[in-house]
Each structure stands twice: as C-alpha cells, then as structure tokens.
XYZ file of N, CA, C and O in Angstrom:
512
model
N 152.788 -116.684 178.651
C 153.133 -117.971 179.273
C 154.557 -118.026 179.846
O 155.362 -117.468 178.900
N 154.770 -118.300 180.915
C 156.010 -118.500 181.459
C 156.692 -119.762 181.299
O 155.806 -120.938 181.426
N 157.989 -119.957 180.788
C 158.726 -121.040 180.758
C 159.927 -121.109 181.615
O 160.547 -119.950 181.526
N 160.292 -122.229 182.104
C 161.609 -122.230 182.895
C 162.495 -123.031 181.833
O 162.403 -124.132 181.620
N 163.664 -122.488 181.397
C 164.478 -123.110 180.268
C 165.891 -123.319 181.334
O 166.459 -122.464 181.881
N 166.274 -124.606 181.176
C 167.575 -125.002 181.769
C 168.316 -125.694 180.802
O 168.000 -126.410 179.662
N 169.734 -125.180 180.869
C 170.727 -125.847 180.101
C 172.096 -125.766 180.547
O 172.293 -125.369 181.547
N 172.837 -126.638 179.762
C 174.339 -126.965 180.235
C 175.190 -126.493 179.375
O 174.879 -126.579 178.040
N 176.137 -125.776 179.840
C 177.301 -125.153 178.868
C 177.910 -126.269 178.258
O 178.719 -126.083 177.339
N 177.988 -127.596 178.763
C 178.685 -128.551 178.191
C 178.308 -128.926 176.811
O 179.311 -129.267 176.166
N 177.017 -128.401 176.349
C 176.742 -128.700 175.172
C 177.131 -127.633 174.062
O 176.748 -127.468 172.889
N 177.880 -126.622 174.664
C 178.348 -125.476 173.924
C 177.799 -124.042 174.407
O 177.222 -124.042 175.296
N 178.480 -123.099 173.763
C 178.032 -121.498 174.235
C 177.190 -121.049 173.282
O 177.317 -119.701 173.221
N 176.441 -121.764 172.470
C 175.705 -121.028 171.492
C 174.408 -120.276 172.214
O 173.964 -120.690 173.428
N 174.309 -119.080 171.891
C 173.310 -118.076 172.376
C 171.813 -118.825 172.032
O 171.234 -118.400 171.258
N 171.518 -119.525 173.058
C 170.037 -120.290 172.801
C 168.989 -119.361 172.695
O 168.168 -119.498 171.647
N 168.796 -118.446 173.481
C 167.444 -117.554 173.442
C 167.651 -116.689 172.034
O 166.578 -116.575 171.415
N 168.731 -116.034 172.010
C 168.826 -115.180 170.722
C 168.536 -116.014 169.311
O 168.023 -115.646 168.412
N 169.187 -117.299 169.445
C 168.849 -118.279 168.198
C 167.513 -118.577 168.071
O 166.940 -118.272 166.710
N 166.689 -118.737 168.920
C 165.166 -118.939 169.165
C 164.491 -117.833 168.441
O 163.515 -117.931 167.803
N 164.792 -116.729 169.052
C 164.110 -115.447 168.580
C 164.278 -115.120 167.168
O 163.494 -114.852 166.396
N 165.575 -115.423 166.754
C 166.098 -115.256 165.337
C 165.227 -116.312 164.455
O 164.774 -115.820 163.290
N 165.209 -117.520 164.668
C 164.555 -118.533 163.897
C 163.061 -118.281 163.921
O 162.570 -118.800 162.698
N 162.418 -118.011 164.932
C 160.983 -118.150 164.897
C 160.444 -116.681 164.860
O 159.242 -116.601 164.688
N 161.189 -115.818 165.266
C 160.543 -114.287 165.105
C 159.547 -114.110 166.326
O 159.049 -113.017 166.422
N 159.651 -114.954 167.311
C 158.838 -114.581 168.343
C 159.663 -113.965 169.600
O 160.814 -114.325 169.776
N 159.278 -112.861 169.901
C 159.913 -112.176 171.017
C 159.676 -112.701 172.354
O 158.579 -113.276 172.770
N 161.009 -112.774 173.008
C 160.984 -113.434 174.358
C 161.486 -112.507 175.394
O 162.466 -111.815 175.306
N 160.763 -112.393 176.466
C 160.910 -111.591 177.594
C 161.716 -112.451 178.655
O 161.114 -113.164 179.092
N 162.916 -112.137 178.947
C 163.788 -112.807 179.900
C 163.351 -112.021 181.327
O 163.647 -110.645 181.694
N 162.687 -112.808 182.359
C 162.271 -112.320 183.514
C 163.393 -112.304 184.589
O 163.510 -111.700 185.543
N 164.222 -113.645 184.453
C 165.267 -113.870 185.569
C 166.216 -114.943 184.877
O 165.563 -115.732 184.195
N 167.328 -114.637 185.108
C 168.377 -115.468 184.521
C 169.447 -115.833 185.818
O 169.869 -114.912 186.433
N 169.787 -117.199 185.773
C 170.796 -117.404 186.757
C 171.607 -118.458 185.926
O 171.397 -119.524 185.601
N 172.917 -117.762 185.575
C 173.844 -118.703 184.548
C 175.078 -118.554 185.355
O 175.670 -117.461 185.650
N 176.003 -119.786 185.153
C 177.335 -119.675 185.602
C 178.176 -120.328 184.509
O 177.562 -120.476 183.401
N 179.373 -120.666 184.853
C 180.317 -121.161 183.670
C 179.776 -122.509 183.291
O 180.066 -123.160 182.177
N 178.815 -123.384 183.904
C 178.675 -124.673 183.437
C 177.061 -125.012 183.252
O 176.838 -125.908 182.503
N 176.202 -124.276 183.826
C 174.781 -124.426 183.481
C 173.941 -123.077 183.678
O 174.560 -122.075 184.130
N 172.822 -123.344 183.436
C 171.908 -121.925 183.472
C 170.447 -122.426 183.738
O 169.909 -123.205 183.308
N 169.688 -121.345 184.281
C 168.282 -121.349 184.390
C 167.698 -120.019 184.069
O 168.211 -119.065 184.754
N 166.747 -120.067 183.292
C 166.280 -118.750 182.777
C 164.531 -118.787 182.765
O 164.109 -119.897 182.343
N 164.101 -117.898 183.424
C 162.577 -117.811 183.368
C 162.191 -116.723 182.192
O 162.651 -115.650 182.058
N 161.436 -117.190 181.235
C 161.137 -116.390 180.083
C 159.785 -116.378 180.260
O 158.879 -117.040 180.614
N 159.077 -115.136 179.457
C 157.892 -115.003 179.042
C 157.666 -114.951 177.581
O 158.298 -114.092 176.926
N 156.506 -116.011 177.078
C 156.388 -115.863 175.690
C 154.956 -115.855 175.389
O 154.111 -116.217 176.266
N 154.490 -115.364 174.259
C 152.919 -115.346 173.881
C 152.620 -116.742 174.040
O 153.009 -117.705 173.595
N 151.317 -116.928 174.654
C 150.581 -118.407 174.827
C 150.681 -119.101 173.486
O 151.087 -120.411 173.467
N 150.258 -118.470 172.496
C 149.959 -119.164 171.147
C 151.346 -119.503 170.644
O 151.608 -120.578 169.639
N 152.594 -119.191 171.191
C 153.846 -119.547 170.747
C 154.531 -120.563 171.583
O 155.607 -120.815 171.236
N 154.105 -120.813 172.635
C 154.646 -121.396 173.617
C 155.239 -122.937 173.224
O 156.403 -123.245 173.478
N 154.372 -123.591 172.514
C 154.838 -124.855 172.183
C 156.020 -124.752 170.969
O 156.940 -125.405 170.966
N 155.995 -123.897 170.154
C 157.162 -123.603 169.181
C 158.336 -123.378 169.924
O 159.324 -123.813 169.477
N 158.150 -122.485 170.805
C 159.353 -122.101 171.567
C 160.068 -123.231 172.330
O 161.318 -123.567 172.318
N 159.067 -123.996 173.071
C 159.661 -125.257 173.775
C 160.375 -126.145 172.854
O 161.400 -126.687 173.033
N 159.720 -126.324 171.553
C 160.345 -127.274 170.629
C 161.592 -126.884 170.294
O 162.665 -127.775 170.209
N 161.849 -125.608 169.936
C 163.113 -125.011 169.507
C 164.143 -125.027 170.508
O 165.333 -125.300 170.381
N 163.926 -124.556 171.818
C 164.540 -124.724 173.005
C 165.130 -126.156 173.169
O 166.295 -126.400 173.208
N 164.259 -127.286 173.187
C 164.759 -128.647 173.359
C 165.477 -128.919 171.989
O 166.510 -129.899 172.326
N 165.270 -128.639 170.830
C 166.210 -128.937 169.868
C 167.413 -128.518 169.968
O 168.300 -129.040 169.261
N 167.563 -127.405 170.631
C 169.138 -126.696 170.929
C 169.773 -127.371 172.048
O 170.776 -126.742 172.477
N 169.142 -128.344 172.844
C 169.656 -128.824 173.851
C 169.455 -128.486 175.270
O 169.920 -128.748 176.249
N 168.335 -127.506 175.247
C 167.870 -127.026 176.597
C 166.532 -127.661 176.990
O 166.040 -128.250 176.131
N 166.167 -127.669 178.227
C 165.026 -128.124 178.708
C 164.023 -126.893 179.022
O 164.508 -126.003 179.615
N 162.935 -127.213 178.422
C 161.728 -126.080 178.749
C 160.393 -126.636 179.160
O 159.905 -127.551 178.693
N 160.227 -126.054 180.288
C 158.823 -126.315 180.863
C 157.894 -125.247 181.468
O 158.484 -124.247 181.669
N 156.631 -125.360 181.157
C 155.756 -124.448 181.655
C 155.872 -124.096 183.052
O 155.936 -125.014 184.035
N 155.622 -122.885 183.516
C 155.542 -122.771 184.944
C 154.168 -122.400 185.237
O 153.615 -121.398 184.894
N 153.592 -123.248 185.838
C 152.165 -123.364 186.227
C 151.903 -122.384 187.392
O 150.955 -121.760 187.376
N 152.827 -122.710 188.360
C 152.374 -121.835 189.648
C 153.708 -121.430 190.135
O 154.800 -121.922 189.758
N 153.791 -120.141 190.777
C 154.908 -119.626 191.316
C 154.986 -119.660 192.881
O 156.145 -119.920 193.522
N 154.015 -119.074 193.456
C 154.069 -118.943 194.774
C 152.924 -119.877 195.790
O 151.969 -119.729 195.164
N 153.506 -120.512 196.631
C 152.484 -121.012 197.621
C 152.406 -119.997 198.815
O 153.175 -119.747 199.430
N 151.016 -119.840 198.875
C 150.547 -118.827 200.026
C 149.811 -119.368 200.830
O 148.641 -119.761 200.666
N 150.199 -119.467 202.165
C 149.382 -120.081 203.348
C 148.759 -118.844 203.857
O 149.303 -118.203 204.752
N 147.515 -118.599 203.686
C 146.653 -117.543 204.241
C 146.510 -117.743 205.754
O 146.401 -116.918 206.448
N 146.627 -119.014 206.374
C 146.417 -119.134 207.786
C 147.785 -118.803 208.596
O 147.681 -118.359 209.594
N 148.959 -118.911 207.878
C 150.135 -118.238 208.440
C 150.393 -116.843 208.383
O 150.965 -116.111 209.117
N 149.776 -116.323 207.137
C 149.937 -114.778 207.138
C 149.149 -114.003 207.823
O 148.169 -114.246 208.498
N 150.085 -113.054 208.338
C 149.453 -111.922 209.471
C 149.288 -110.737 208.894
O 148.894 -109.596 209.351
N 149.298 -110.533 207.401
C 149.011 -109.384 206.631
C 149.968 -108.266 207.056
O 149.453 -107.037 207.049
N 151.205 -108.516 207.207
C 152.064 -107.506 207.713
C 152.615 -106.681 206.805
O 153.204 -105.518 206.917
N 152.723 -107.159 205.494
C 153.233 -106.399 204.282
C 154.684 -106.443 204.188
O 155.107 -105.733 203.094
N 155.467 -107.379 204.748
C 156.910 -107.514 204.451
C 157.247 -107.780 203.127
O 158.035 -107.302 202.352
N 156.230 -108.664 202.584
C 156.394 -109.044 201.304
C 156.167 -107.878 200.077
O 156.788 -107.855 199.225
N 155.229 -107.152 200.435
C 154.941 -105.853 199.537
C 156.075 -105.068 199.429
O 156.654 -104.547 198.492
N 156.801 -104.664 200.727
C 157.985 -103.846 200.844
C 159.137 -104.326 199.935
O 160.009 -103.581 199.404
N 159.290 -105.572 199.770
C 160.577 -106.231 199.432
C 160.339 -106.550 197.781
O 161.283 -106.602 197.109
N 159.108 -106.646 197.380
C 159.014 -107.281 195.910
C 158.994 -106.010 194.954
O 158.117 -105.075 194.876
N 159.969 -106.355 194.061
C 160.029 -105.191 192.929
C 159.142 -105.441 191.927
O 159.103 -104.646 190.817
N 158.477 -106.510 191.811
C 157.635 -106.908 190.677
C 155.981 -106.560 191.113
O 155.233 -106.942 190.118
N 155.750 -106.030 192.273
C 154.483 -105.601 192.460
C 153.591 -107.014 192.577
O 152.519 -106.863 192.210
N 154.084 -108.142 193.289
C 153.204 -109.172 193.096
C 152.100 -109.321 194.174
O 151.133 -109.623 193.973
N 152.571 -108.530 195.331
C 151.825 -108.409 196.404
C 151.024 -107.100 196.462
O 151.599 -105.945 196.266
N 149.848 -107.120 197.275
C 149.136 -105.853 197.646
C 148.130 -106.220 198.683
O 148.065 -107.241 198.788
N 147.593 -105.157 199.172
C 146.231 -105.262 200.115
C 144.950 -104.970 199.144
O 144.910 -103.987 198.588
N 144.129 -105.658 199.640
C 142.659 -105.354 199.267
C 142.109 -104.296 200.177
O 142.709 -103.851 201.206
N 140.937 -104.181 199.860
C 140.113 -103.087 200.801
C 140.147 -103.275 202.274
O 140.041 -102.234 203.106
N 140.053 -104.568 202.655
C 140.063 -105.028 204.086
C 141.342 -105.221 204.661
O 141.580 -105.845 205.586
N 142.435 -104.792 204.021
C 143.976 -104.978 204.102
C 144.378 -106.293 204.438
O 145.042 -106.755 205.229
N 143.706 -107.308 203.581
C 144.356 -108.603 203.374
C 145.253 -108.650 202.301
O 145.034 -108.093 201.120
N 146.302 -109.568 202.484
C 147.157 -109.766 201.314
C 146.486 -110.327 200.005
O 145.854 -111.267 200.214
N 146.781 -109.714 198.829
C 146.484 -110.363 197.720
C 147.909 -110.560 196.867
O 148.771 -109.921 196.835
N 147.800 -111.900 196.166
C 149.020 -112.184 195.525
C 148.665 -112.379 194.003
O 147.622 -113.240 193.566
N 149.431 -111.865 193.140
C 149.230 -111.710 191.649
C 150.274 -112.610 191.088
O 151.517 -111.919 190.810
N 150.230 -113.905 191.137
C 151.344 -114.932 190.818
C 152.013 -114.546 189.249
O 152.918 -114.781 189.119
N 151.145 -114.061 188.278
C 151.527 -113.860 187.040
C 152.664 -112.838 186.997
O 153.545 -112.924 185.970
N 152.840 -111.904 187.952
C 153.862 -110.787 187.934
C 155.320 -111.581 188.645
O 156.285 -111.107 188.345
N 155.038 -112.580 189.296
C 156.426 -113.304 189.984
C 157.395 -113.856 188.863
O 157.217 -114.387 188.021
N 158.749 -113.440 189.378
C 159.948 -113.902 188.633
C 160.610 -114.721 189.460
O 161.792 -115.031 189.071
N 160.119 -115.379 190.429
C 160.798 -116.337 191.443
C 162.179 -115.858 191.915
O 163.091 -116.724 192.012
N 162.210 -114.594 192.424
C 163.569 -114.224 193.070
C 163.641 -114.527 194.545
O 164.809 -114.862 194.828
N 162.597 -114.903 195.052
C 162.648 -115.507 196.362
C 162.753 -114.587 197.490
O 162.965 -114.968 198.669
N 162.849 -113.264 197.296
C 163.009 -112.197 198.346
C 161.891 -112.241 199.221
O 161.939 -112.136 200.596
N 160.618 -112.482 198.668
C 159.290 -112.566 199.702
C 159.492 -113.437 200.732
O 159.096 -113.411 201.749
N 159.850 -114.730 200.070
C 160.049 -115.989 201.067
C 160.948 -115.455 202.127
O 160.715 -115.865 203.320
N 162.014 -114.956 201.842
C 162.910 -114.591 202.907
C 162.777 -113.759 203.856
O 162.743 -113.653 205.089
N 161.827 -112.682 203.242
C 161.204 -111.708 204.124
C 160.064 -111.774 205.055
O 159.704 -111.316 206.069
N 159.238 -112.874 204.752
C 158.084 -113.269 205.533
C 158.660 -113.842 206.959
O 159.078 -114.917 206.888
N 157.918 -113.086 207.874
C 158.428 -113.596 209.366
C 157.620 -114.681 209.712
O 158.208 -115.569 210.702
N 156.715 -115.007 209.081
C 155.653 -116.406 209.366
C 155.823 -117.462 208.419
O 155.125 -118.479 208.521
N 156.803 -117.278 207.469
C 157.074 -118.222 206.456
C 155.612 -118.963 205.755
O 155.524 -119.812 205.578
N 154.868 -117.886 205.368
C 153.518 -118.212 204.789
C 154.000 -118.048 203.315
O 152.865 -118.389 202.421
N 155.010 -117.938 202.764
C 155.236 -117.834 201.232
C 156.522 -118.970 200.979
O 157.399 -119.081 201.627
N 156.258 -119.805 199.862
C 157.201 -120.631 199.373
C 157.102 -120.501 197.967
O 156.206 -120.449 197.460
N 158.287 -120.881 197.122
C 158.632 -120.693 195.867
C 158.102 -122.423 195.304
O 158.567 -123.162 195.782
N 157.397 -122.211 194.263
C 157.193 -123.383 193.574
C 157.999 -123.602 192.351
O 157.523 -122.789 191.303
N 159.143 -124.087 192.292
C 160.012 -124.246 191.036
C 159.714 -125.514 190.326
O 159.585 -126.682 190.901
C-alpha cells in the first residue's frame, strides 16, 4: 500500500523513515521524494498488513501519513490513444491493449507528473 508522508524540518532533522524501519522492522520502499531545507513529501510503499503500524510511527515522529487511494485521473473521452504517456513513463504505468486502447496501471504510478505534462489532450491528471 502506498502512503504519502509529509513532514516539516522545523521539528528536527531526525531520519524519520530510517527510524521507523529500525523500530518496526518493516521494510519501506521509497518511490518518490521531494525534500528541501524546510519540508518534505515522500511517497512510500509498505506491506498492506503493516500500513497502520507505519502510519502510527510516522505520526508519532511528527510526520503526516495518509494512504494514497488513487493516483491518476484518466479521461477516456479526451484520450486519443497516442501513446505519449507510454513513451515518457519510466514506471510502465501505461500500455496498449490488443485493440490499441490505452490501459492505466495506477499501482505502478509514483506521481512524477511527466505523463500529465506529455498528454496533448490533457486526458491525465494527478490525484494527490
């Protein structure tokens, strides 16, 4: 299950993810991170059975953690099946089916936003 973790550096520079992994023994896969000197947002993937534990520990350390239910809003009526998103996506979120219609595998998405920028018909948008 994917979690979006946000935190402020004002509360300290403690390595939150490393601390949670050490305390819980649950391996966390970091899929995307945007961190600057004052705050950060990290998209992590954790085993579904450990999600509540990870959320509780993140929040105890001063971070906010929420499940990511959906990632991409795909407007099939706007899409012309051009494949621009397929060419730009490094996570293989997009593919064509046997009839050359676009197929979206949201579970692979890391919310980089490249597909949204590449889509000439604005058929894709990020749900954050």
